[in-house]
Coordinates of C-alpha atoms in Angstrom, one line a residue:
R221 CA 11.9 -0.3 -9.6
P222 CA 9.6 -0.1 -12.5
P223 CA 6.9 -2.8 -12.5
R224 CA 7.8 -5.8 -14.5
T225 CA 4.2 -6.2 -15.8
M226 CA 2.0 -3.2 -16.4
L227 CA -1.3 -2.6 -18.1
V228 CA -2.4 0.6 -19.9
T229 CA -6.1 1.3 -20.3
S230 CA -8.4 4.3 -20.8
L231 CA -11.9 5.3 -20.0
Q232 CA -13.1 5.4 -23.6
Q233 CA -12.0 5.3 -27.2
Q234 CA -9.7 8.0 -28.6
D235 CA -8.1 8.8 -25.2
G236 CA -4.7 7.8 -26.5
K237 CA -4.0 4.7 -24.5
T238 CA -2.2 2.9 -27.3
S239 CA 0.2 5.9 -27.8
V240 CA 0.9 5.9 -24.1
S241 CA 1.5 2.1 -23.9
T242 CA 3.8 2.2 -27.0
N243 CA 5.8 5.1 -25.6
C244 CA 6.1 3.5 -22.2
A245 CA 7.5 0.3 -23.8
I246 CA 9.9 2.3 -26.0
T247 CA 11.2 4.2 -23.0
L248 CA 11.8 1.1 -21.0
A249 CA 13.6 -0.5 -23.9
Q250 CA 15.8 2.6 -24.3
L251 CA 16.9 2.4 -20.7
G252 CA 18.7 -0.8 -21.5
M253 CA 17.6 -2.9 -18.5
G254 CA 16.6 -5.8 -20.7
D255 CA 14.2 -6.8 -23.5
V256 CA 10.7 -5.3 -23.3
L257 CA 7.6 -6.9 -24.6
L258 CA 4.5 -4.9 -25.8
V259 CA 1.3 -7.0 -25.9
D260 CA -1.8 -6.0 -27.9
A261 CA -4.6 -7.3 -25.6
D262 CA -7.2 -5.0 -27.3
L263 CA -8.7 -7.9 -29.1
R264 CA -11.7 -5.7 -30.1
H265 CA -9.9 -2.9 -31.9
P266 CA -6.2 -3.9 -32.3
D267 CA -3.8 -1.3 -33.6
L268 CA -0.3 -2.1 -32.4
H269 CA 0.6 -4.1 -35.5
R270 CA -0.1 -1.1 -37.6
I271 CA 1.9 1.3 -35.4
L272 CA 4.9 -0.9 -35.2
G273 CA 4.8 -2.3 -38.7
V274 CA 4.4 -6.0 -38.0
P275 CA 1.8 -8.5 -39.3
Q276 CA -1.3 -8.8 -37.2
T277 CA -1.3 -12.6 -37.3
P278 CA -0.4 -14.9 -35.7
G279 CA -1.0 -13.1 -32.5
L280 CA -2.4 -13.2 -29.0
S281 CA -5.8 -14.6 -29.9
D282 CA -4.1 -17.5 -31.8
L283 CA -2.0 -18.2 -28.7
L284 CA -5.0 -18.2 -26.4
V285 CA -7.0 -20.6 -28.5
G286 CA -4.1 -22.9 -28.6
G287 CA -3.3 -22.7 -32.3
V288 CA 0.3 -21.6 -31.8
G289 CA 3.1 -21.4 -29.2
V290 CA 4.4 -18.5 -27.3
T291 CA 7.6 -18.1 -29.4
E292 CA 5.6 -18.0 -32.7
V293 CA 3.7 -14.8 -31.8
I294 CA 6.7 -12.7 -30.5
R295 CA 7.9 -10.3 -33.2
P296 CA 10.9 -8.0 -33.1
T297 CA 10.4 -4.3 -33.9
R298 CA 12.7 -1.7 -35.5
I299 CA 13.5 -0.4 -31.9
P300 CA 16.4 -2.3 -30.3
G301 CA 15.2 -4.3 -27.3
L302 CA 11.5 -3.9 -28.0
F303 CA 9.3 -6.9 -29.1
V304 CA 5.6 -7.1 -29.7
I305 CA 2.8 -9.7 -29.6
P306 CA 0.1 -8.4 -32.0
A307 CA -3.5 -9.1 -31.3
G308 CA -4.1 -11.7 -34.0
P309 CA -7.5 -12.3 -35.6
V310 CA -10.4 -10.5 -33.9
P311 CA -12.2 -13.3 -32.0
P312 CA -15.9 -13.5 -31.2
N313 CA -15.3 -13.9 -27.5
P314 CA -12.3 -11.7 -26.4
G315 CA -13.4 -11.5 -22.8
E316 CA -13.5 -15.3 -22.4
L317 CA -10.1 -15.7 -24.0
L318 CA -8.4 -13.1 -21.8
F319 CA -10.0 -14.7 -18.7
S320 CA -8.7 -18.1 -19.6
P321 CA -5.9 -19.8 -17.6
R322 CA -3.9 -19.9 -20.8
F323 CA -3.3 -16.1 -20.6
T324 CA -2.0 -16.4 -17.0
Q325 CA 0.3 -19.2 -18.1
A326 CA 1.6 -17.3 -21.1
L327 CA 2.2 -14.2 -19.0
S328 CA 4.2 -16.3 -16.5
A329 CA 6.3 -17.8 -19.3
L330 CA 6.9 -14.4 -20.9
G331 CA 7.9 -12.9 -17.6
E332 CA 10.9 -15.3 -17.6
R333 CA 12.0 -14.0 -21.0
F334 CA 11.4 -10.2 -20.7
A335 CA 12.5 -7.6 -18.2
H336 CA 9.3 -5.7 -18.6
I337 CA 5.9 -6.4 -20.2
V338 CA 3.5 -3.6 -21.2
I339 CA -0.1 -4.7 -22.1
D340 CA -2.4 -2.5 -24.1
T341 CA -6.0 -3.2 -23.3
P342 CA -9.5 -2.0 -24.4
P343 CA -11.1 1.1 -22.9
M344 CA -13.0 0.4 -19.7
L345 CA -16.3 1.8 -20.8
G346 CA -18.7 -0.9 -21.7
V347 CA -16.4 -4.0 -21.5
S348 CA -14.8 -6.0 -18.7
D349 CA -11.6 -7.0 -20.4
T350 CA -9.4 -4.6 -18.5
L351 CA -10.9 -5.6 -15.1
V352 CA -10.2 -9.2 -15.9
L353 CA -6.5 -8.5 -16.7
A354 CA -5.8 -5.8 -14.1
P355 CA -5.3 -8.1 -11.1
R356 CA -2.8 -10.2 -13.0
V357 CA -0.2 -7.4 -13.5
E358 CA 1.9 -5.3 -11.0
G359 CA 0.4 -2.0 -12.0
V360 CA -2.1 -0.1 -14.1
I361 CA -1.9 3.2 -15.9
L362 CA -5.2 4.9 -16.6
V363 CA -5.3 7.3 -19.6
L364 CA -7.8 10.1 -19.7
R365 CA -8.3 12.6 -22.5
H366 CA -8.5 16.2 -21.4
G367 CA -12.0 17.6 -22.0
H368 CA -13.5 14.1 -22.6
A369 CA -13.8 12.7 -19.1
G370 CA -15.6 14.3 -16.2
R371 CA -14.4 14.0 -12.6
D372 CA -17.1 11.6 -11.6
A373 CA -16.3 9.3 -14.6
A374 CA -12.6 9.3 -13.8
Q375 CA -13.3 8.5 -10.1
R376 CA -15.6 5.7 -11.1
A377 CA -12.8 4.2 -13.3
V378 CA -10.3 4.3 -10.4
Q379 CA -12.9 2.8 -8.1
M380 CA -13.6 0.0 -10.5
L381 CA -9.9 -0.8 -10.7
G382 CA -9.7 -0.8 -6.9
S383 CA -12.7 -3.2 -6.7
V384 CA -10.6 -5.9 -8.4
R385 CA -7.5 -5.1 -6.3
A386 CA -5.6 -3.5 -9.2
R387 CA -2.6 -1.3 -8.3
V388 CA -3.1 2.0 -10.0
L389 CA 0.3 3.5 -10.8
G390 CA -1.1 6.8 -11.9
V391 CA -3.2 8.7 -14.4
V392 CA -2.1 10.2 -17.7
L393 CA -4.0 13.3 -18.7
N394 CA -3.6 13.2 -22.4
H395 CA -4.2 15.9 -25.1
A396 CA -3.9 18.7 -22.5
D397 CA -2.8 22.1 -23.6
V398 CA -0.2 23.1 -21.0
R399 CA 0.1 26.6 -22.3
S400 CA -3.6 27.4 -21.8
T401 CA -3.7 25.4 -18.5
A402 CA -0.8 27.4 -17.0
A403 CA -1.9 30.7 -18.4
G404 CA -3.4 31.8 -15.1
Y405 CA -0.2 31.3 -13.2
Q406 CA 2.8 33.5 -12.9
Y407 CA 6.2 31.9 -12.5
G408 CA 9.4 33.7 -11.9
H409 CA 11.4 30.8 -13.4
H410 CA 10.3 28.1 -15.8
E411 CA 11.7 24.6 -15.2
P412 CA 11.6 22.3 -18.3
F413 CA 9.3 19.3 -18.0
P414 CA 11.2 16.1 -17.5
S415 CA 10.9 13.6 -20.3
A416 CA 9.4 10.2 -19.6
G417 CA 12.9 8.7 -20.0
Q418 CA 14.2 11.0 -17.3
V419 CA 11.4 10.0 -15.0
W420 CA 11.9 6.3 -15.5
A421 CA 15.7 6.6 -15.2
D422 CA 15.4 8.5 -11.9
W423 CA 13.0 5.9 -10.6
T424 CA 15.3 3.0 -11.4
T425 CA 18.3 4.9 -10.0
R426 CA 16.6 5.5 -6.7
G427 CA 15.5 1.9 -6.7
R428 CA 19.0 0.7 -7.0
F429 CA 20.3 3.0 -4.3
A430 CA 17.5 1.9 -2.0
S431 CA 18.2 -1.8 -2.6
R432 CA 21.8 -1.2 -1.4
G433 CA 20.7 0.8 1.6
S434 CA 22.3 4.0 0.1
S435 CA 20.7 7.4 -0.5
P436 CA 21.1 9.1 -3.2
D437 CA 12.6 12.3 -28.1
R438 CA 10.2 10.2 -28.5
D439 CA 8.5 10.7 -25.2
Q440 CA 7.1 14.0 -26.5
D441 CA 4.4 11.9 -28.2
L442 CA 2.9 11.2 -24.8
G443 CA 1.5 14.7 -24.8
A444 CA 1.2 16.6 -21.5
L445 CA 1.2 14.7 -18.3

């Protein structure tokens, strides 16, 4: 089954993590398995409110300082089944707020309301926010931008996540040119790339079969996987 709570991060700025987290949440909502919540936990450079066309405040930072309740920061979007908690005002101490017990309590309460929760976090380079949150969710997706991250840096990022016992679901290689990458290979037959929706649908179908003991176009914005 798809993880009920997942976190999307990147190695550095401009890798495309917010696009990936947004498209992941949209895809889950379109599967119709229940309401999906997208949380902007990038309290340093929030952007989800702009992408989804909702007010930035009140938001997560207001919730974590105790100024508002959970229901006051949840906002519907134009996409059926998708809701968002914007970041709220940029605080002077984002790491401390995310580390607070109030975030864990809020995540638990939200888990009873939503089928899936996708959390957009800051890049890992230079800040510890992601490492604070990663152990509290069921899985982490790491976004790397093609040509921006070397092998050693990518491996260090995975090792850092492993050091806090985070479960890495996979890595998205963003902004890759599939045509140039595959130019050196000769194929007799070209199979179309599956969309993210097809991948998630197949995953959930296999999960339902397994639980019974049986056997068995918007995602384009994600770029090449």
